[in-house]
């Protein structure tokens, strides 16, 4: 396959200032598939400078024009969906079905925000005392720094780029080191759709921290949107304080999955297969802690294990495989270590549990006899490992679900009114009720507690890139 391996600065693809590169690896066999340009700190500053120069005219560009460029990008990515998916398979390791689903989801953000670009709300009303007109208009925040992780290399970028560009912001995208090829392809699609010079820029500094810190100190940067771990999010929030940059944070998760008494167990297993196994478990939304009521525990575990046993694991380019590789050998070993710890703490492996000898593969794995306080329940597994806790009481299940510093998403399976009541009591930004996947570009995505700040997608997503201006006028 041909890949773009350069930086994109001020409308041009180019090598890094020092001409150095880093290797991009196919995790299914460890081979190096590309050498990507390393951005120097000077390259990063040049990217922000370009975004700063492009900002006034992009902010003043008619919403309809901005909208049509986003729509054009949607058309390009839709037409090339299979190629788009293959890039992700190669650099991330995920299965082809997972990559195709991500390509569809990622592309949809351009269509959704093409539609939102022309519907930016404002207000015009008389004050209660009648002494003035209250005019509220919304303006783009400014140059936006967008930092994304490797697990959804396309969707995490488009979920930021599309609303930022729709709002009239100019952008610098910093993808994860593991997955720059997908990001470069998305940026090229925007260029092909007619995005003007400087409006989007792509940089890949190594090491990341100092270069990002420097960009955040650039006076033109007014917005930072980050998706990644809570740990790095905390660091960036501290850095953002220095220049009082507006931040949106999509951070880690530790999703509870509750199976209540009376749940439709076939539906619960179907939901569990998606909530746990989508993206090989490498998702912030991945079901991490299963709390299953004693009355249905045995049957749920048997049915779920039977489905997990059917999962076909292997290289993503073989389209029959439904479970690809983890992103790296380090991730594979991290998952294996968590399973070993769980066993040492008393859990039993009833399926899987042995890492691959070649490539970063870990099989679909079932652990029973886990207790709420176990290490595996307080750690993001980020792999295809199911940890089941048996609980005898619904209130206790809800208490356990809420006993976490994270609050991104939860899943509840049960009779509808009982499940809805549980959903209302769970402290999370999103809850799937009798559904194993809730992400939708038209719905607000985001978490409570240390899972983040702000929302992406929906009509709220564009507001993260807009600032209100109030004008008080004579009546
Ligand atoms: P990560 O935090 O290690 O890296 C995310 C990004 O931050 C990468 O681009 C990385 O290069 C960059 N980065 C790392 N150190 C930095 C620093 N000091 N300064 C600036 N940037 C820095 O996360 P990851 O391992 O790539 O992704 C997995 C994490 O992302 C998981 O915790 C997962 O839950 C989270 N995630 C959250 C969401 C969400 O929407 N809430 C979605 C996907 C992933």
Short mmCIF file of C-alpha atoms and ligand atoms in Angstrom, two decimals:
data_model
loop_
_atom_site.label_atom_id
_atom_site.label_comp_id
_atom_site.label_asym_id
_atom_site.label_seq_id
_atom_site.Cartn_x
_atom_site.Cartn_y
_atom_site.Cartn_z
CA UNK A 1 0.00 0.00 0.00
CA UNK A 2 1.01 3.61 -0.58
CA UNK A 3 0.93 5.86 2.45
CA UNK A 4 1.44 9.56 3.06
CA UNK A 5 4.33 9.86 5.49
CA UNK A 6 4.95 13.62 5.64
CA UNK A 7 3.91 16.53 7.82
CA UNK A 8 1.21 18.85 6.47
CA UNK A 9 2.04 22.47 7.16
CA UNK A 10 0.54 25.55 5.49
CA UNK A 11 -1.07 23.53 2.71
CA UNK A 12 2.02 21.48 1.81
CA UNK A 13 3.17 17.94 2.49
CA UNK A 14 6.77 18.06 3.57
CA UNK A 15 9.51 16.29 5.49
CA UNK A 16 10.41 17.32 9.04
CA UNK A 17 12.94 20.10 9.52
CA UNK A 18 15.73 17.71 10.44
CA UNK A 19 14.75 15.07 7.87
CA UNK A 20 14.39 12.38 10.54
CA UNK A 21 11.68 9.73 10.67
CA UNK A 22 10.16 7.12 12.97
CA UNK A 23 8.94 3.65 12.02
CA UNK A 24 5.27 2.69 11.84
CA UNK A 25 4.68 -0.96 12.73
CA UNK A 26 2.12 -3.54 11.66
CA UNK A 27 1.33 -5.13 15.05
CA UNK A 28 0.15 -8.39 13.49
CA UNK A 29 3.71 -9.34 12.51
CA UNK A 30 5.97 -6.60 13.85
CA UNK A 31 7.06 -5.46 10.38
CA UNK A 32 7.81 -1.80 9.69
CA UNK A 33 5.34 -0.58 7.08
CA UNK A 34 6.41 3.07 6.78
CA UNK A 35 8.82 5.70 7.99
CA UNK A 36 6.96 8.84 9.09
CA UNK A 37 8.46 12.35 9.32
CA UNK A 38 9.39 13.60 12.78
CA UNK A 39 8.22 17.16 13.39
CA UNK A 40 10.73 19.38 15.14
CA UNK A 41 9.56 22.04 17.60
CA UNK A 42 10.16 24.57 14.79
CA UNK A 43 7.84 22.54 12.52
CA UNK A 44 5.18 22.59 15.24
CA UNK A 45 5.52 26.35 15.62
CA UNK A 46 5.30 26.72 11.83
CA UNK A 47 2.06 24.71 11.89
CA UNK A 48 0.53 26.97 14.55
CA UNK A 49 1.74 30.07 12.67
CA UNK A 50 0.08 28.78 9.48
CA UNK A 51 -3.16 28.12 11.35
CA UNK A 52 -2.98 31.61 12.83
CA UNK A 53 -2.56 33.21 9.40
CA UNK A 54 -5.43 31.16 7.94
CA UNK A 55 -7.82 31.89 10.81
CA UNK A 56 -9.29 35.29 9.86
CA UNK A 57 -10.34 34.24 6.36
CA UNK A 58 -11.60 30.78 7.40
CA UNK A 59 -13.60 32.31 10.26
CA UNK A 60 -15.12 34.75 7.74
CA UNK A 61 -15.83 32.05 5.14
CA UNK A 62 -19.56 31.56 4.60
CA UNK A 63 -20.93 28.65 6.67
CA UNK A 64 -22.33 27.14 3.48
CA UNK A 65 -18.86 27.05 1.91
CA UNK A 66 -17.36 25.45 5.03
CA UNK A 67 -20.24 23.00 5.05
CA UNK A 68 -19.70 21.96 1.42
CA UNK A 69 -16.00 21.24 2.00
CA UNK A 70 -16.92 18.98 4.91
CA UNK A 71 -19.60 17.31 2.81
CA UNK A 72 -17.04 16.83 0.02
CA UNK A 73 -14.70 15.15 2.49
CA UNK A 74 -17.53 12.85 3.54
CA UNK A 75 -18.05 11.90 -0.13
CA UNK A 76 -14.32 11.17 -0.69
CA UNK A 77 -13.96 9.04 2.43
CA UNK A 78 -17.18 7.18 1.69
CA UNK A 79 -16.04 6.35 -1.85
CA UNK A 80 -12.68 5.09 -0.52
CA UNK A 81 -13.97 3.40 2.64
CA UNK A 82 -12.21 0.07 2.06
CA UNK A 83 -8.82 1.69 1.47
CA UNK A 84 -9.41 3.93 4.51
CA UNK A 85 -10.13 0.81 6.60
CA UNK A 86 -7.06 -1.01 5.32
CA UNK A 87 -4.74 1.77 6.47
CA UNK A 88 -6.16 1.38 9.97
CA UNK A 89 -5.79 -2.41 9.87
CA UNK A 90 -2.14 -2.11 8.91
CA UNK A 91 -0.96 0.40 11.49
CA UNK A 92 -3.35 -0.35 14.36
CA UNK A 93 -3.82 -4.11 14.02
CA UNK A 94 -7.60 -4.09 14.36
CA UNK A 95 -9.78 -6.52 12.43
CA UNK A 96 -11.14 -5.50 9.05
CA UNK A 97 -14.79 -5.44 10.23
CA UNK A 98 -13.77 -3.16 13.13
CA UNK A 99 -11.81 -0.91 10.75
CA UNK A 100 -14.68 -0.70 8.29
CA UNK A 101 -17.09 0.18 11.10
CA UNK A 102 -14.68 2.89 12.26
CA UNK A 103 -14.29 4.25 8.72
CA UNK A 104 -18.09 4.61 8.50
CA UNK A 105 -18.40 6.20 11.94
CA UNK A 106 -15.45 8.54 11.36
CA UNK A 107 -16.71 9.66 7.96
CA UNK A 108 -20.16 10.38 9.35
CA UNK A 109 -18.77 13.23 11.49
CA UNK A 110 -18.06 15.20 8.30
CA UNK A 111 -21.65 14.78 7.11
CA UNK A 112 -23.11 15.58 10.53
CA UNK A 113 -21.02 18.73 11.04
CA UNK A 114 -21.52 19.81 7.43
CA UNK A 115 -25.16 20.01 8.50
CA UNK A 116 -24.37 21.76 11.80
CA UNK A 117 -22.06 24.37 10.19
CA UNK A 118 -25.08 26.16 8.75
CA UNK A 119 -27.14 26.02 11.96
CA UNK A 120 -24.94 27.83 14.50
CA UNK A 121 -27.40 29.27 17.00
CA UNK A 122 -27.67 32.86 18.28
CA UNK A 123 -30.17 34.99 20.20
CA UNK A 124 -31.86 38.34 19.81
CA UNK A 125 -34.25 39.35 22.59
CA UNK A 126 -35.43 42.17 24.77
CA UNK A 127 -34.07 42.29 28.33
CA UNK A 128 -36.66 41.71 31.12
CA UNK A 129 -36.55 45.40 32.08
CA UNK A 130 -36.99 46.44 28.46
CA UNK A 131 -33.90 48.68 28.61
CA UNK A 132 -31.86 46.86 25.96
CA UNK A 133 -31.71 44.27 23.24
CA UNK A 134 -29.65 41.21 24.18
CA UNK A 135 -27.82 40.00 21.11
CA UNK A 136 -25.79 36.81 21.47
CA UNK A 137 -23.67 35.63 18.59
CA UNK A 138 -21.17 32.79 18.45
CA UNK A 139 -17.69 33.11 17.06
CA UNK A 140 -14.96 30.51 16.42
CA UNK A 141 -12.58 30.21 19.38
CA UNK A 142 -9.43 30.35 17.23
CA UNK A 143 -6.51 28.07 16.49
CA UNK A 144 -7.32 24.64 17.90
CA UNK A 145 -4.81 22.00 18.89
CA UNK A 146 -6.26 18.50 18.44
CA UNK A 147 -4.50 15.54 20.08
CA UNK A 148 -5.69 12.01 19.41
CA UNK A 149 -4.95 8.41 20.55
CA UNK A 150 -4.16 5.27 18.55
CA UNK A 151 -7.19 3.14 19.37
CA UNK A 152 -9.59 4.90 16.99
CA UNK A 153 -7.09 6.65 14.71
CA UNK A 154 -9.74 7.94 12.31
CA UNK A 155 -12.81 8.64 14.41
CA UNK A 156 -11.02 10.47 17.21
CA UNK A 157 -9.52 12.82 14.61
CA UNK A 158 -12.71 13.43 12.61
CA UNK A 159 -14.79 13.88 15.78
CA UNK A 160 -12.56 16.92 16.47
CA UNK A 161 -11.68 18.16 12.98
CA UNK A 162 -15.25 18.24 11.67
CA UNK A 163 -16.78 20.44 14.42
CA UNK A 164 -13.68 22.66 14.66
CA UNK A 165 -13.71 23.35 10.91
CA UNK A 166 -17.51 23.72 10.85
CA UNK A 167 -17.22 26.37 13.57
CA UNK A 168 -14.59 28.32 11.61
CA UNK A 169 -11.54 27.35 13.67
CA UNK A 170 -8.21 26.48 12.11
CA UNK A 171 -6.43 23.41 13.39
CA UNK A 172 -3.21 21.58 14.19
CA UNK A 173 -3.72 17.82 14.47
CA UNK A 174 -1.27 15.72 16.52
CA UNK A 175 -2.08 12.02 16.08
CA UNK A 176 -0.63 9.20 18.17
CA UNK A 177 2.80 8.00 17.17
CA UNK A 178 1.46 4.46 16.54
CA UNK A 179 -1.11 5.61 13.95
CA UNK A 180 -0.05 8.67 11.91
CA UNK A 181 -0.91 7.14 8.49
CA UNK A 182 -4.68 7.23 9.03
CA UNK A 183 -4.50 10.84 10.22
CA UNK A 184 -2.44 11.84 7.16
CA UNK A 185 -4.98 10.19 4.86
CA UNK A 186 -7.88 12.11 6.51
CA UNK A 187 -6.00 15.40 6.20
CA UNK A 188 -5.33 14.67 2.52
CA UNK A 189 -9.05 14.03 1.98
CA UNK A 190 -9.79 17.48 3.44
CA UNK A 191 -7.20 19.01 1.09
CA UNK A 192 -8.71 17.22 -1.89
CA UNK A 193 -12.15 18.50 -0.89
CA UNK A 194 -10.83 22.07 -1.18
CA UNK A 195 -9.89 23.06 2.37
CA UNK A 196 -7.80 26.25 2.07
CA UNK A 197 -4.10 26.41 2.90
CA UNK A 198 -3.25 26.53 6.62
CA UNK A 199 -6.73 25.58 7.88
CA UNK A 200 -5.60 22.08 8.82
CA UNK A 201 -2.02 21.14 9.73
CA UNK A 202 -0.57 17.81 10.81
CA UNK A 203 2.48 17.38 13.05
CA UNK A 204 4.09 14.33 14.64
CA UNK A 205 6.75 15.43 17.11
CA UNK A 206 8.97 12.87 18.87
CA UNK A 207 9.11 13.18 21.83
CA UNK A 208 5.59 14.56 22.10
CA UNK A 209 5.46 16.29 25.48
CA UNK A 210 7.87 19.23 25.02
CA UNK A 211 6.59 20.05 21.50
CA UNK A 212 2.95 20.05 22.62
CA UNK A 213 3.82 22.16 25.67
CA UNK A 214 5.51 24.67 23.37
CA UNK A 215 2.52 24.82 21.02
CA UNK A 216 0.22 25.42 23.99
CA UNK A 217 2.28 28.44 24.94
CA UNK A 218 1.90 29.93 21.46
CA UNK A 219 -0.41 32.94 21.95
CA UNK A 220 -2.50 32.02 18.90
CA UNK A 221 -3.63 28.67 20.37
CA UNK A 222 -6.99 29.20 22.08
CA UNK A 223 -8.37 25.69 22.18
CA UNK A 224 -7.05 22.26 23.01
CA UNK A 225 -9.13 19.16 22.46
CA UNK A 226 -7.59 15.95 23.73
CA UNK A 227 -8.61 12.31 23.59
CA UNK A 228 -6.39 9.89 25.45
CA UNK A 229 -5.51 8.67 28.90
CA UNK A 230 -6.60 10.45 32.06
CA UNK A 231 -2.96 10.65 33.11
CA UNK A 232 -1.87 12.67 30.06
CA UNK A 233 -5.14 14.64 30.25
CA UNK A 234 -4.25 15.83 33.76
CA UNK A 235 -0.83 17.02 32.53
CA UNK A 236 -2.40 18.92 29.65
CA UNK A 237 -5.03 20.53 31.88
CA UNK A 238 -2.23 21.87 34.08
CA UNK A 239 -0.41 23.21 31.03
CA UNK A 240 -3.61 24.77 29.68
CA UNK A 241 -3.96 26.72 32.92
CA UNK A 242 -0.83 28.74 32.13
CA UNK A 243 -2.38 30.37 29.09
CA UNK A 244 -6.04 29.79 30.08
CA UNK A 245 -6.78 27.73 27.00
CA UNK A 246 -10.29 26.34 26.55
CA UNK A 247 -10.10 22.55 26.86
CA UNK A 248 -12.22 19.57 25.88
CA UNK A 249 -11.10 16.28 27.40
CA UNK A 250 -12.16 12.79 26.36
CA UNK A 251 -10.26 10.60 28.82
CA UNK A 252 -10.17 7.09 30.14
CA UNK A 253 -13.12 4.88 31.00
CA UNK A 254 -13.87 1.87 33.16
CA UNK A 255 -17.31 0.91 31.94
CA UNK A 256 -19.51 -1.27 34.17
CA UNK A 257 -21.85 -3.75 32.45
CA UNK A 258 -24.81 -4.73 34.60
CA UNK A 259 -26.97 -7.78 33.95
CA UNK A 260 -30.04 -7.39 36.16
CA UNK A 261 -32.44 -10.11 37.29
CA UNK A 262 -35.02 -10.82 34.59
CA UNK A 263 -32.72 -9.61 31.78
CA UNK A 264 -33.18 -11.08 28.30
CA UNK A 265 -29.94 -13.05 28.34
CA UNK A 266 -29.65 -13.51 24.58
CA UNK A 267 -29.92 -9.75 24.18
CA UNK A 268 -27.44 -9.25 27.05
CA UNK A 269 -24.91 -11.59 25.40
CA UNK A 270 -25.39 -9.89 22.05
CA UNK A 271 -24.79 -6.52 23.78
CA UNK A 272 -21.82 -7.88 25.73
CA UNK A 273 -20.19 -9.14 22.54
CA UNK A 274 -20.22 -5.61 21.11
CA UNK A 275 -19.55 -3.70 24.33
CA UNK A 276 -16.59 -5.96 25.16
CA UNK A 277 -15.24 -7.12 21.82
CA UNK A 278 -15.69 -4.09 19.54
CA UNK A 279 -12.21 -2.94 18.53
CA UNK A 280 -10.76 -5.97 20.34
CA UNK A 281 -11.64 -4.31 23.65
CA UNK A 282 -9.30 -1.37 22.91
CA UNK A 283 -12.00 1.24 23.41
CA UNK A 284 -12.61 3.82 26.11
CA UNK A 285 -16.22 2.63 25.94
CA UNK A 286 -15.29 -1.03 26.31
CA UNK A 287 -17.18 -2.94 29.01
CA UNK A 288 -14.50 -3.39 31.67
CA UNK A 289 -16.35 -4.65 34.75
CA UNK A 290 -19.23 -7.12 34.46
CA UNK A 291 -21.61 -7.16 37.45
CA UNK A 292 -24.00 -10.03 36.92
CA UNK A 293 -26.92 -10.78 39.25
CA UNK A 294 -26.68 -14.18 40.94
CA UNK A 295 -30.06 -15.27 39.55
CA UNK A 296 -28.74 -15.11 35.95
CA UNK A 297 -25.00 -15.48 36.50
CA UNK A 298 -24.57 -19.12 35.49
CA UNK A 299 -26.65 -18.91 32.34
CA UNK A 300 -25.20 -15.56 31.22
CA UNK A 301 -21.61 -16.76 31.68
CA UNK A 302 -22.31 -20.01 29.77
CA UNK A 303 -23.98 -18.22 26.85
CA UNK A 304 -21.39 -15.43 26.70
CA UNK A 305 -18.48 -17.91 26.85
CA UNK A 306 -20.01 -19.91 24.00
CA UNK A 307 -20.14 -16.76 21.83
CA UNK A 308 -16.60 -15.70 22.78
CA UNK A 309 -15.34 -19.15 21.81
CA UNK A 310 -16.55 -18.49 18.23
CA UNK A 311 -14.38 -15.36 17.84
CA UNK A 312 -11.85 -15.79 15.04
CA UNK A 313 -8.55 -14.13 15.87
CA UNK A 314 -5.82 -13.33 13.35
CA UNK A 315 -4.38 -10.63 11.07
CA UNK A 316 -6.93 -7.96 10.17
CA UNK A 317 -6.20 -8.10 6.46
CA UNK A 318 -7.80 -11.55 6.43
CA UNK A 319 -11.37 -10.31 6.37
CA UNK A 320 -12.73 -13.47 8.02
CA UNK A 321 -11.04 -12.58 11.32
CA UNK A 322 -13.19 -10.73 13.83
CA UNK A 323 -10.48 -10.11 16.44
CA UNK A 324 -7.28 -8.43 15.27
CA UNK A 325 -4.00 -7.72 17.03
CA UNK A 326 -3.51 -5.30 19.90
CA UNK A 327 -1.60 -2.19 18.91
CA UNK A 328 1.78 -3.37 20.17
CA UNK A 329 3.64 -6.13 21.96
CA UNK A 330 3.70 -3.87 25.04
CA UNK A 331 -0.12 -3.70 25.03
CA UNK A 332 -0.34 -7.48 24.60
CA UNK A 333 1.97 -7.99 27.55
CA UNK A 334 0.06 -5.43 29.64
CA UNK A 335 -3.18 -7.37 29.06
CA UNK A 336 -1.44 -10.68 29.83
CA UNK A 337 -0.06 -9.17 33.06
CA UNK A 338 -3.54 -8.05 34.14
CA UNK A 339 -4.90 -11.57 33.62
CA UNK A 340 -2.01 -13.04 35.63
CA UNK A 341 -2.71 -10.61 38.46
CA UNK A 342 -6.43 -11.44 38.37
CA UNK A 343 -5.62 -15.14 38.68
CA UNK A 344 -3.23 -14.43 41.56
CA UNK A 345 -6.08 -12.52 43.22
CA UNK A 346 -8.42 -15.51 42.92
CA UNK A 347 -10.04 -15.41 39.46
CA UNK A 348 -10.37 -18.45 37.19
CA UNK A 349 -9.62 -18.40 33.46
CA UNK A 350 -12.40 -20.36 31.74
CA UNK A 351 -11.54 -19.38 28.15
CA UNK A 352 -8.39 -18.06 26.44
CA UNK A 353 -5.71 -16.49 28.59
CA UNK A 354 -2.61 -17.30 26.53
CA UNK A 355 -0.89 -14.54 24.52
CA UNK A 356 0.41 -15.20 21.00
CA UNK A 357 4.06 -16.06 20.42
CA UNK A 358 4.18 -14.02 17.20
CA UNK A 359 2.46 -10.67 16.75
CA UNK A 360 0.52 -8.68 19.33
CA UNK A 361 -2.43 -11.07 19.65
CA UNK A 362 -4.37 -11.88 22.78
CA UNK A 363 -7.37 -14.24 22.59
CA UNK A 364 -10.94 -13.70 23.73
CA UNK A 365 -10.67 -14.50 27.42
CA UNK A 366 -13.19 -15.17 30.18
CA UNK A 367 -12.41 -14.70 33.87
CA UNK A 368 -14.92 -15.75 36.51
CA UNK A 369 -14.77 -15.43 40.27
CA UNK A 370 -13.51 -11.86 40.09
CA UNK A 371 -14.32 -9.65 43.07
CA UNK A 372 -15.16 -5.97 42.94
CA UNK A 373 -11.93 -4.77 44.54
CA UNK A 374 -9.63 -6.75 42.21
CA UNK A 375 -6.93 -4.91 40.26
CA UNK A 376 -8.48 -5.81 36.92
CA UNK A 377 -11.63 -3.92 37.93
CA UNK A 378 -9.84 -0.69 38.65
CA UNK A 379 -7.66 -0.78 35.50
CA UNK A 380 -8.62 -0.09 31.89
CA UNK A 381 -8.03 -3.56 30.38
CA UNK A 382 -8.06 -2.31 26.77
CA UNK A 383 -8.12 -5.89 25.49
CA UNK A 384 -10.52 -8.79 24.86
CA UNK A 385 -10.71 -9.94 28.47
CA UNK A 386 -14.02 -10.27 30.30
CA UNK A 387 -13.95 -10.10 34.10
CA UNK A 388 -17.18 -11.25 35.75
CA UNK A 389 -18.28 -10.34 39.27
CA UNK A 390 -21.32 -12.11 40.68
CA UNK A 391 -23.55 -9.86 42.82
CA UNK A 392 -26.70 -10.74 44.74
CA UNK A 393 -28.38 -7.35 44.99
CA UNK A 394 -29.30 -4.67 42.43
CA UNK A 395 -28.51 -1.70 44.70
CA UNK A 396 -25.11 -3.24 45.36
CA UNK A 397 -24.53 -3.56 41.61
CA UNK A 398 -25.24 0.15 41.19
CA UNK A 399 -23.01 1.05 44.12
CA UNK A 400 -20.15 -0.97 42.60
CA UNK A 401 -20.76 0.56 39.17
CA UNK A 402 -20.35 4.03 40.69
CA UNK A 403 -17.29 3.08 42.72
CA UNK A 404 -14.75 4.39 40.20
CA UNK A 405 -12.93 7.60 39.41
CA UNK A 406 -14.26 7.20 35.84
CA UNK A 407 -17.72 7.94 34.50
CA UNK A 408 -17.60 7.64 30.74
CA UNK A 409 -20.21 5.01 29.98
CA UNK A 410 -22.18 2.15 31.54
CA UNK A 411 -24.34 -0.63 30.12
CA UNK A 412 -27.45 -1.98 31.79
CA UNK A 413 -29.37 -5.02 30.62
CA UNK A 414 -32.69 -5.83 32.21
CA UNK A 415 -36.42 -5.37 32.07
CA UNK A 416 -36.89 -1.85 30.69
CA UNK A 417 -38.22 0.09 33.68
CA UNK A 418 -35.75 -1.53 36.11
CA UNK A 419 -32.88 -0.92 33.67
CA UNK A 420 -33.90 2.69 33.14
CA UNK A 421 -34.10 3.29 36.90
CA UNK A 422 -30.59 1.85 37.26
CA UNK A 423 -29.35 3.98 34.34
CA UNK A 424 -30.61 7.13 36.04
CA UNK A 425 -28.66 6.27 39.22
CA UNK A 426 -25.37 5.55 37.47
CA UNK A 427 -22.85 8.39 37.41
CA UNK A 428 -21.71 8.34 33.77
CA UNK A 429 -21.96 10.58 30.74
CA UNK A 430 -23.57 7.82 28.69
CA UNK A 431 -25.56 4.69 29.43
CA UNK A 432 -26.55 1.94 27.02
CA UNK A 433 -29.85 0.41 28.09
CA UNK A 434 -30.25 -3.01 26.48
CA UNK A 435 -27.70 -1.83 23.89
CA UNK A 436 -24.00 -2.65 23.64
CA UNK A 437 -23.02 0.37 21.57
CA UNK A 438 -24.35 3.92 21.85
CA UNK A 439 -21.82 6.05 19.92
CA UNK A 440 -23.50 8.15 17.25
CA UNK A 441 -22.30 11.40 15.65
CA UNK A 442 -25.75 12.84 16.40
CA UNK A 443 -25.52 12.07 20.15
CA UNK A 444 -23.42 13.80 22.84
CA UNK A 445 -20.32 11.71 23.63
CA UNK A 446 -18.42 12.39 26.85
CA UNK A 447 -17.90 11.49 30.45
CA UNK A 448 -18.36 12.57 34.05
CA UNK A 449 -15.75 12.50 36.84
CA UNK A 450 -12.18 11.85 35.59
CA UNK A 451 -13.42 10.61 32.21
CA UNK A 452 -13.37 14.12 30.88
CA UNK A 453 -14.80 17.55 30.25
CA UNK A 454 -17.10 18.58 27.42
CA UNK A 455 -18.98 16.66 24.75
CA UNK A 456 -18.22 15.63 21.18
CA UNK A 457 -20.75 14.95 18.45
CA UNK A 458 -24.40 16.09 18.51
CA UNK A 459 -25.34 19.76 18.26
CA UNK A 460 -23.19 20.35 21.38
CA UNK A 461 -19.99 19.25 19.64
CA UNK A 462 -19.66 22.43 17.60
CA UNK A 463 -20.22 24.62 20.69
CA UNK A 464 -16.86 23.41 22.07
CA UNK A 465 -15.22 25.42 19.26
CA UNK A 466 -17.40 28.53 19.55
CA UNK A 467 -17.38 31.39 22.02
CA UNK A 468 -20.41 33.46 22.84
CA UNK A 469 -20.29 37.19 22.31
CA UNK A 470 -23.01 39.25 23.96
CA UNK A 471 -23.79 42.64 22.51
CA UNK A 472 -26.07 44.88 24.58
CA UNK A 473 -27.93 47.32 22.30
CA UNK A 474 -30.32 50.17 22.75
CA UNK A 475 -33.82 48.74 22.46
P1 LIG B 1 -2.23 8.55 25.60
O1 LIG B 1 -2.81 9.46 26.63
O2 LIG B 1 -0.98 7.84 25.93
O3 LIG B 1 -1.94 9.35 24.26
C1 LIG B 1 -2.94 10.12 23.63
C2 LIG B 1 -2.26 11.19 22.79
O4 LIG B 1 -1.55 12.08 23.65
C3 LIG B 1 -1.24 10.67 21.79
O5 LIG B 1 -1.31 11.45 20.62
C4 LIG B 1 0.07 10.89 22.51
O6 LIG B 1 1.17 11.03 21.63
C5 LIG B 1 -0.21 12.19 23.21
N1 LIG B 1 0.64 12.46 24.39
C6 LIG B 1 1.25 11.56 25.18
N2 LIG B 1 1.96 12.21 26.14
C7 LIG B 1 1.75 13.54 25.94
C8 LIG B 1 2.19 14.71 26.61
N3 LIG B 1 2.98 14.68 27.69
N4 LIG B 1 1.79 15.89 26.13
C9 LIG B 1 0.99 15.96 25.06
N5 LIG B 1 0.53 14.90 24.39
C10 LIG B 1 0.91 13.69 24.83
O7 LIG B 1 -3.41 7.55 25.21
P2 LIG B 1 -3.36 6.32 24.19
O8 LIG B 1 -2.61 5.22 24.85
O9 LIG B 1 -2.94 6.79 22.84
O10 LIG B 1 -4.93 5.98 24.10
C11 LIG B 1 -5.58 5.19 25.03
C12 LIG B 1 -6.33 6.05 26.04
O11 LIG B 1 -7.23 6.92 25.36
C13 LIG B 1 -7.18 5.22 26.96
O12 LIG B 1 -7.05 5.68 28.27
C14 LIG B 1 -8.60 5.47 26.45
O13 LIG B 1 -9.60 5.31 27.41
C15 LIG B 1 -8.51 6.87 25.98
N6 LIG B 1 -9.58 7.16 25.01
C16 LIG B 1 -10.61 7.95 25.41
C17 LIG B 1 -11.65 8.21 24.54
C18 LIG B 1 -12.82 9.06 24.95
O14 LIG B 1 -13.53 9.52 24.06
N7 LIG B 1 -13.05 9.29 26.23
C19 LIG B 1 -11.62 7.68 23.24
C20 LIG B 1 -10.54 6.89 22.88
C21 LIG B 1 -9.52 6.65 23.78
#
